CSV table of C-alpha atoms and ligand atoms in Angstrom, one decimal:
chain,number,residue,atom,x,y,z
A,11,GLY,CA,151.2,80.2,96.6
A,12,ARG,CA,153.0,78.0,99.1
A,13,GLY,CA,155.8,80.6,99.7
A,14,ASN,CA,159.0,79.0,101.1
A,15,TYR,CA,157.3,75.8,102.1
A,16,ARG,CA,157.8,72.5,100.3
A,17,HIS,CA,154.1,71.7,100.2
A,18,PHE,CA,150.8,73.3,100.9
A,19,MET,CA,150.4,70.9,103.7
A,20,GLU,CA,153.5,72.2,105.4
A,21,LYS,CA,152.4,75.8,104.9
A,22,GLU,CA,148.9,74.9,106.3
A,23,LEU,CA,150.4,73.1,109.3
A,24,HIS,CA,152.3,76.3,110.1
A,25,GLU,CA,149.1,78.3,110.0
A,26,HIS,CA,147.7,76.5,113.0
A,27,PRO,CA,148.6,79.2,115.5
A,28,VAL,CA,147.1,82.1,113.5
A,29,VAL,CA,143.9,80.2,112.5
A,30,ILE,CA,143.2,79.1,116.1
A,31,GLY,CA,143.9,82.6,117.4
A,32,ASP,CA,141.5,84.0,114.8
A,33,VAL,CA,138.7,81.6,115.9
A,34,LEU,CA,139.3,82.5,119.6
A,35,SER,CA,139.3,86.3,118.9
A,36,ARG,CA,135.8,85.9,117.4
A,37,MET,CA,134.5,83.6,120.1
A,38,ILE,CA,136.2,84.6,123.4
A,39,ASP,CA,136.2,87.9,125.3
A,40,PRO,CA,139.7,88.0,126.7
A,41,ALA,CA,138.8,90.7,129.3
A,42,SER,CA,136.1,88.7,131.0
A,43,ARG,CA,137.6,85.3,130.0
A,44,SER,CA,134.2,84.2,128.9
A,45,VAL,CA,132.8,82.9,125.6
A,46,MET,CA,130.8,85.4,123.6
A,47,LEU,CA,127.2,84.3,123.2
A,48,TRP,CA,126.0,84.8,119.7
A,49,ASP,CA,122.4,84.8,118.5
A,50,LEU,CA,121.2,81.3,117.7
A,51,PRO,CA,117.7,80.6,116.5
A,52,PHE,CA,117.2,78.0,119.3
A,53,ASP,CA,117.8,77.8,123.0
A,54,LEU,CA,120.8,75.9,124.1
A,55,ALA,CA,119.4,75.5,127.6
A,56,THR,CA,116.4,73.3,126.6
A,57,LEU,CA,118.0,71.1,123.8
A,58,PRO,CA,117.1,67.5,124.6
A,59,ARG,CA,119.9,66.1,122.6
A,60,ALA,CA,122.6,66.8,120.0
A,61,THR,CA,123.3,64.6,116.9
A,62,ILE,CA,126.6,65.1,115.2
A,63,SER,CA,127.3,63.9,111.7
A,64,ALA,CA,130.3,64.4,109.3
A,65,CYS,CA,132.8,62.4,107.2
A,66,GLY,CA,136.5,61.7,107.6
A,67,SER,CA,138.6,64.1,109.7
A,68,ALA,CA,135.5,66.3,110.2
A,69,PHE,CA,133.8,63.3,111.9
A,70,TYR,CA,136.8,63.0,114.2
A,71,ALA,CA,136.5,66.6,115.2
A,72,GLY,CA,132.8,65.9,115.8
A,73,LEU,CA,133.8,63.0,118.1
A,74,VAL,CA,135.9,65.4,120.2
A,75,GLY,CA,133.0,67.8,120.2
A,76,ARG,CA,130.8,65.0,121.6
A,77,VAL,CA,133.1,64.5,124.6
A,78,TRP,CA,133.1,68.3,125.3
A,79,LEU,CA,129.3,68.7,124.9
A,80,GLU,CA,128.7,65.7,127.2
A,81,THR,CA,131.2,66.6,129.9
A,82,ILE,CA,131.0,70.4,129.9
A,83,ALA,CA,127.3,71.0,129.0
A,84,ARG,CA,125.9,67.6,130.1
A,85,LEU,CA,124.1,67.5,126.7
A,86,PRO,CA,123.3,64.0,125.6
A,87,THR,CA,125.1,63.7,122.2
A,88,ASP,CA,125.3,61.1,119.5
A,89,ALA,CA,127.8,61.0,116.6
A,90,ASP,CA,127.9,59.0,113.4
A,91,VAL,CA,129.6,59.1,110.1
A,92,ALA,CA,127.3,60.7,107.5
A,93,SER,CA,127.3,57.8,105.1
A,94,GLU,CA,125.9,55.5,107.9
A,95,PHE,CA,123.8,58.1,109.6
A,96,ARG,CA,121.7,59.0,106.5
A,97,TYR,CA,120.7,55.4,105.8
A,98,ARG,CA,120.5,54.3,109.5
A,99,ALA,CA,117.9,57.2,109.6
A,100,PRO,CA,117.6,57.2,113.4
A,101,PRO,CA,114.6,58.7,115.0
A,102,LEU,CA,115.5,62.1,116.5
A,103,PRO,CA,113.8,64.0,119.4
A,104,SER,CA,111.8,67.0,118.3
A,105,GLU,CA,113.6,70.3,118.7
A,106,GLY,CA,116.9,68.5,119.0
A,107,LEU,CA,120.2,69.9,117.6
A,108,GLY,CA,121.6,68.6,114.4
A,109,LEU,CA,125.3,69.5,114.2
A,110,LEU,CA,127.2,69.0,110.9
A,111,VAL,CA,131.0,69.5,110.6
A,112,SER,CA,132.6,70.1,107.2
A,113,GLN,CA,135.5,72.0,105.7
A,114,SER,CA,134.1,72.3,102.2
A,115,GLY,CA,130.4,72.4,103.2
A,116,GLU,CA,129.8,70.3,100.1
A,117,THR,CA,130.4,66.7,101.1
A,118,ALA,CA,127.5,64.8,99.6
A,119,ASP,CA,126.8,62.4,102.5
A,120,THR,CA,127.1,65.2,105.1
A,121,LEU,CA,124.7,67.3,103.1
A,122,ALA,CA,122.2,64.4,103.0
A,123,ALA,CA,122.6,64.0,106.7
A,124,LEU,CA,121.8,67.7,107.1
A,125,ARG,CA,118.6,67.4,105.1
A,126,TYR,CA,117.5,64.3,107.0
A,127,MET,CA,118.0,66.2,110.3
A,128,GLN,CA,115.8,69.0,108.9
A,129,ASP,CA,113.1,66.5,108.0
A,130,GLU,CA,113.3,65.1,111.5
A,131,GLY,CA,112.6,68.6,113.0
A,132,GLN,CA,116.1,69.3,114.3
A,133,HIS,CA,117.6,72.8,114.6
A,134,VAL,CA,120.5,72.5,112.2
A,135,LEU,CA,123.8,74.1,113.0
A,136,SER,CA,126.8,73.7,110.7
A,137,VAL,CA,130.5,74.2,111.5
A,138,VAL,CA,131.9,75.0,108.0
A,139,ASN,CA,134.9,76.6,106.5
A,140,VAL,CA,133.4,77.9,103.3
A,141,PRO,CA,130.7,80.5,104.2
A,142,GLU,CA,128.9,80.4,100.8
A,143,SER,CA,128.8,76.5,100.7
A,144,SER,CA,125.6,74.5,100.3
A,145,MET,CA,125.7,73.4,104.0
A,146,ALA,CA,126.1,77.0,105.2
A,147,ARG,CA,123.1,78.0,103.0
A,148,GLU,CA,120.8,75.3,104.1
A,149,SER,CA,121.5,75.4,107.9
A,150,ASP,CA,119.5,77.4,110.4
A,151,ALA,CA,122.8,78.7,111.9
A,152,VAL,CA,126.5,78.5,110.9
A,153,LEU,CA,129.6,78.6,113.0
A,154,GLU,CA,132.3,79.6,110.6
A,155,THR,CA,135.8,78.2,111.0
A,156,LEU,CA,137.3,80.8,108.6
A,157,ALA,CA,140.6,78.9,108.4
A,158,GLY,CA,141.2,80.2,104.9
A,159,PRO,CA,141.5,78.0,101.8
A,160,GLU,CA,142.9,74.6,102.5
A,161,ILE,CA,144.7,73.3,99.4
A,162,GLY,CA,146.3,70.1,100.8
A,163,VAL,CA,144.0,67.2,100.4
A,164,ALA,CA,144.8,66.1,103.9
A,165,SER,CA,143.0,68.4,106.3
A,166,THR,CA,145.1,70.2,108.9
A,167,LYS,CA,144.3,73.8,109.9
A,168,ALA,CA,140.6,73.3,109.1
A,169,PHE,CA,140.5,70.4,111.5
A,170,THR,CA,142.0,72.3,114.5
A,171,ALA,CA,139.7,75.3,113.6
A,172,GLN,CA,136.8,72.9,113.9
A,173,LEU,CA,138.0,71.7,117.2
A,174,THR,CA,138.4,75.3,118.5
A,175,VAL,CA,134.9,76.3,117.4
A,176,LEU,CA,133.4,73.2,118.9
A,177,ALA,CA,135.3,73.8,122.2
A,178,CYS,CA,133.8,77.4,122.4
A,179,PHE,CA,130.4,76.1,121.5
A,180,ALA,CA,130.6,73.5,124.3
A,181,LEU,CA,131.5,76.3,126.7
A,182,ALA,CA,128.6,78.4,125.5
A,183,ALA,CA,126.3,75.4,125.9
A,184,GLY,CA,127.6,74.7,129.4
A,185,ARG,CA,127.0,78.2,130.4
A,186,ALA,CA,123.5,78.3,129.0
A,187,ARG,CA,122.6,75.0,130.6
A,188,GLY,CA,124.0,75.9,134.0
A,189,THR,CA,126.7,73.2,134.1
A,190,LEU,CA,129.7,75.5,133.7
A,191,ASP,CA,130.3,78.2,136.4
A,192,ALA,CA,132.1,81.4,135.7
A,193,ALA,CA,135.3,80.4,137.5
A,194,ARG,CA,135.6,77.2,135.4
A,195,GLU,CA,134.7,79.0,132.3
A,196,ALA,CA,137.5,81.5,133.0
A,197,LEU,CA,139.9,78.6,133.5
A,198,LEU,CA,138.9,76.9,130.3
A,199,THR,CA,138.9,80.0,128.1
A,200,GLN,CA,142.3,80.8,129.5
A,201,ALA,CA,143.5,77.3,128.5
A,202,LEU,CA,142.2,78.0,125.0
A,203,MET,CA,143.9,81.4,124.7
A,204,GLU,CA,147.2,79.7,125.5
A,205,VAL,CA,146.8,77.3,122.5
A,206,PRO,CA,148.1,79.5,119.7
A,207,GLY,CA,151.4,80.0,121.6
A,208,GLN,CA,151.6,76.3,122.5
A,209,ALA,CA,150.9,75.4,118.8
A,210,ALA,CA,153.8,77.6,117.8
A,211,GLU,CA,156.0,75.7,120.3
A,212,ILE,CA,155.0,72.4,118.6
A,213,LEU,CA,156.0,73.9,115.2
A,214,SER,CA,159.4,75.0,116.6
A,215,GLU,CA,162.7,73.6,115.3
A,216,GLU,CA,163.1,71.6,118.5
A,217,THR,CA,159.8,69.8,118.6
A,218,THR,CA,159.6,69.2,114.8
A,219,ALA,CA,163.1,67.7,115.1
A,220,ALA,CA,161.9,65.3,117.7
A,221,ILE,CA,158.9,64.4,115.6
A,222,GLY,CA,161.3,63.9,112.6
A,223,ARG,CA,163.2,61.4,114.6
A,224,VAL,CA,160.0,59.4,115.3
A,225,ALA,CA,159.1,59.7,111.6
A,226,GLU,CA,162.2,57.7,110.8
A,227,ARG,CA,160.9,54.8,112.8
A,228,ILE,CA,157.4,55.0,111.5
A,229,ALA,CA,158.6,55.2,107.9
A,230,GLU,CA,160.2,51.7,108.3
A,231,ALA,CA,156.9,50.2,109.5
A,232,ARG,CA,154.3,48.3,107.6
A,233,ASP,CA,151.6,48.8,110.3
A,234,VAL,CA,151.2,51.4,113.0
A,235,LEU,CA,148.7,51.6,115.9
A,236,TYR,CA,147.6,54.9,117.4
A,237,LEU,CA,146.1,54.8,120.9
A,238,GLY,CA,144.3,57.4,122.9
A,239,ARG,CA,141.4,57.6,125.4
A,240,GLY,CA,138.6,60.1,126.0
A,241,SER,CA,138.9,63.3,124.0
A,242,CYS,CA,142.2,62.0,122.7
A,243,PHE,CA,140.8,58.8,121.2
A,244,PRO,CA,139.6,60.7,118.1
A,245,VAL,CA,143.1,62.2,117.9
A,246,ALA,CA,144.4,58.6,117.5
A,247,LEU,CA,141.9,58.1,114.7
A,248,GLU,CA,143.0,61.4,113.1
A,249,GLY,CA,146.7,60.5,113.4
A,250,ALA,CA,146.1,57.1,111.8
A,251,LEU,CA,143.9,58.5,109.0
A,252,LYS,CA,146.5,61.2,108.2
A,253,LEU,CA,149.3,58.6,108.0
A,254,LYS,CA,147.3,56.4,105.7
A,255,GLU,CA,146.3,59.2,103.4
A,256,ILE,CA,149.7,60.7,102.7
A,257,SER,CA,152.3,58.0,103.5
A,258,TYR,CA,150.2,54.9,102.4
A,259,ILE,CA,151.4,53.1,105.6
A,260,HIS,CA,148.6,51.0,107.1
A,261,ALA,CA,147.6,52.6,110.4
A,262,GLU,CA,144.7,52.1,112.8
A,263,GLY,CA,143.5,54.2,115.7
A,264,TYR,CA,142.1,52.5,118.8
A,265,ALA,CA,140.7,53.4,122.1
A,266,ALA,CA,143.6,52.3,124.3
A,267,GLY,CA,141.2,50.3,126.6
A,268,GLU,CA,140.1,48.2,123.6
A,269,MET,CA,143.6,46.8,123.0
A,270,LYS,CA,143.2,43.8,125.2
A,271,HIS,CA,140.0,42.9,123.3
A,272,GLY,CA,141.8,42.0,120.1
A,273,PRO,CA,144.3,44.4,118.6
A,274,ILE,CA,147.0,43.5,121.1
A,275,ALA,CA,147.4,40.3,119.1
A,276,LEU,CA,149.0,42.4,116.4
A,277,ILE,CA,151.8,43.7,118.6
A,278,ASP,CA,155.4,42.7,118.1
A,279,ARG,CA,158.6,44.6,117.8
A,280,HIS,CA,157.9,45.6,114.2
A,281,VAL,CA,154.7,47.5,115.1
A,282,PRO,CA,155.1,51.0,116.4
A,283,VAL,CA,152.4,52.1,118.9
A,284,VAL,CA,151.9,55.8,118.9
A,285,ALA,CA,150.5,56.9,122.2
A,286,ILE,CA,148.5,60.1,122.6
A,287,ALA,CA,149.0,60.3,126.3
A,288,PRO,CA,148.6,63.8,127.9
A,289,SER,CA,148.4,64.2,131.6
A,290,GLY,CA,144.9,64.3,132.9
A,291,PRO,CA,142.2,62.1,134.4
A,292,LEU,CA,142.7,59.2,132.0
A,293,PHE,CA,146.6,59.3,132.0
A,294,GLU,CA,147.0,56.4,134.4
A,295,LYS,CA,144.6,54.2,132.5
A,296,THR,CA,146.3,54.9,129.2
A,297,ALA,CA,149.7,54.3,130.9
A,298,SER,CA,148.7,50.8,131.9
A,299,ASN,CA,147.4,50.0,128.4
A,300,LEU,CA,150.8,51.1,127.0
A,301,GLN,CA,152.5,49.0,129.6
A,302,GLU,CA,150.7,46.0,128.2
A,303,ALA,CA,151.8,46.9,124.6
A,304,ALA,CA,155.4,47.4,125.7
A,305,ALA,CA,155.4,44.0,127.6
A,306,ARG,CA,154.6,42.4,124.2
A,307,GLY,CA,157.6,44.0,122.6
A,308,GLY,CA,155.7,46.9,121.0
A,309,GLN,CA,157.8,50.0,120.3
A,310,VAL,CA,155.8,52.6,122.3
A,311,ILE,CA,156.2,56.1,121.0
A,312,VAL,CA,154.9,58.5,123.5
A,313,PHE,CA,153.4,61.9,122.8
A,314,SER,CA,152.9,63.7,126.2
A,315,ASP,CA,153.8,66.7,128.3
A,316,ALA,CA,156.9,66.8,130.4
A,317,ALA,CA,155.2,65.2,133.5
A,318,GLY,CA,153.6,62.4,131.5
A,319,ALA,CA,156.8,61.8,129.5
A,320,GLU,CA,158.7,61.4,132.7
A,321,LYS,CA,156.3,58.8,134.0
A,322,LEU,CA,156.4,56.8,130.8
A,323,LYS,CA,160.1,56.9,130.2
A,324,GLY,CA,160.6,53.3,131.4
A,325,ILE,CA,158.5,52.0,128.5
A,326,ALA,CA,159.0,54.6,125.8
A,327,ALA,CA,161.1,53.7,122.7
A,328,ALA,CA,160.9,57.4,121.8
A,329,THR,CA,159.2,60.4,123.2
A,330,VAL,CA,157.9,63.7,121.9
A,331,VAL,CA,157.4,66.3,124.6
A,332,LEU,CA,154.5,68.7,124.0
A,333,PRO,CA,153.6,71.8,126.0
A,334,THR,CA,151.9,71.3,129.4
A,335,CYS,CA,148.3,72.3,129.1
A,336,ASP,CA,144.9,71.8,130.6
A,337,PRO,CA,143.4,68.4,129.6
A,338,PHE,CA,140.6,70.3,127.9
A,339,VAL,CA,142.8,71.6,125.1
A,340,ALA,CA,145.1,68.5,124.8
A,341,PRO,CA,143.3,67.1,121.8
A,342,ILE,CA,144.0,70.3,119.8
A,343,LEU,CA,147.7,70.3,120.6
A,344,HIS,CA,148.2,66.6,120.1
A,345,THR,CA,146.4,66.8,116.7
A,346,ILE,CA,149.0,69.2,115.5
A,347,ALA,CA,151.8,66.8,116.5
A,348,VAL,CA,150.3,63.7,114.8
A,349,GLN,CA,149.5,65.7,111.6
A,350,MET,CA,153.2,66.8,111.6
A,351,LEU,CA,154.3,63.3,112.2
A,352,ALA,CA,152.3,62.1,109.1
A,353,TYR,CA,153.8,64.9,107.1
A,354,ARG,CA,157.4,64.0,108.1
A,355,VAL,CA,156.8,60.3,107.3
A,356,ALA,CA,155.4,61.2,103.9
A,357,LEU,CA,158.5,63.4,103.2
A,358,LEU,CA,160.7,60.3,103.9
A,359,LYS,CA,158.5,58.2,101.7
A,360,GLY,CA,158.6,60.7,98.9
A,361,THR,CA,154.9,60.6,98.3
A,362,ASP,CA,152.8,63.3,96.6
A,363,VAL,CA,151.8,65.0,99.9
A,364,ASP,CA,149.3,67.6,98.6
A,365,GLN,CA,147.6,65.3,96.1
A,366,PRO,CA,147.6,61.8,97.5
A,367,ARG,CA,146.6,59.0,95.2
A,368,ASN,CA,142.9,58.1,94.9
A,369,LEU,CA,141.8,61.0,97.0
A,370,ALA,CA,139.8,64.2,96.2
A,371,LYS,CA,139.7,67.3,98.4
A,372,SER,CA,135.9,67.5,98.3
A,373,VAL,CA,133.8,64.4,98.0
A,374,THR,CA,130.6,65.7,96.3
A,375,VAL,CA,129.4,62.3,95.1
A,376,GLU,CA,128.1,59.5,97.3
B,425,LIG,O1,135.0,68.9,103.3
B,425,LIG,P1,134.7,68.0,104.5
B,425,LIG,O2,135.2,68.5,105.8
B,425,LIG,O3,133.2,67.6,104.6
B,425,LIG,O4,135.5,66.7,104.1
B,425,LIG,C1,135.4,65.5,104.9
B,425,LIG,C2,136.4,64.5,104.6
B,425,LIG,O5,136.3,64.1,103.2
B,425,LIG,C3,137.8,65.0,104.9
B,425,LIG,O6,138.0,65.4,106.2
B,425,LIG,C4,138.9,63.9,104.6
B,425,LIG,O7,138.8,62.9,105.5
B,425,LIG,C5,140.3,64.5,104.6
B,425,LIG,N1,141.0,64.0,103.4
B,425,LIG,C6,141.1,64.2,105.8
B,425,LIG,O8,142.4,64.6,105.8
């Protein structure tokens, strides 16, 4: 049951700290602060390329995974939505890695992508939440998210569990490929081990109240833009998808640097711009994109840590301060915040949060 929570989605949002902690306890050795290498039926060191395919939120988790595999393991990585990938039918290098991401393990297009990858001679690895699913059965290896049953149609804890698994996998790949030294691995595993506590801070009264205040602005809007860069660009996509799904407000996620190539024409004082702007190497670039939006009258709503929030206070119409973290884990923390934002907007709108119109939890037909 959903206990004292109003919706399964709310209950599942509050499970983030435990679910992420569970993934980490299976994948990280806290004593040596290193990722535990598990037996895989292929060699991470010699993979020529990884190809990621998935649908919906799972695809966005894959997009974050791509950034991590490229930056941490220097593994060339491609990612495409499964419904396009399966018919694009791209040639794949022999002995490459096919990586599928799915909560249910039953999504028809993702399963077809898996089979195509097998036909193309890929080693197939699936990140799935349901261990006895079709994808789990048909893969060469499985990384289980084990987030528990997710009842809300809008994915929450399964998504952050996917991110956490992919983060650990990227560390393992970096170690195997010699692109991640022990000191950096210790730093990044430490950053991951702090995430459950930081997730709990985001779910605290204080932060959810700040998110609730932002929700009041968003609930009034007809259109909302979400902006992010780098590993937080997919978080912008996830935030926009979640808002569309459960509040029925039109929202789009964009790479912040793309604004000036078109979307900025949409901006006026009626269009909130939700900025996923953690401190890190891309902060200054994001800040200047936000400046451009603010200069056109956009209401910029900043999600950042204390240092980033301070730098953006001159242009922010509202701010949600999230815990200070290593940029590596920022997409995980920011995801929790934007999912909570969508939930709070849906509450104000009075929509059917757990069973949004026109949507099914598992899309087993094409
Ligand atoms: O079961 P899957 O992870 O394969 O499902 C993929 C998508 O259908 C799913 O993530 C969908 O986008 C959710 N409703 C997102 O909240």
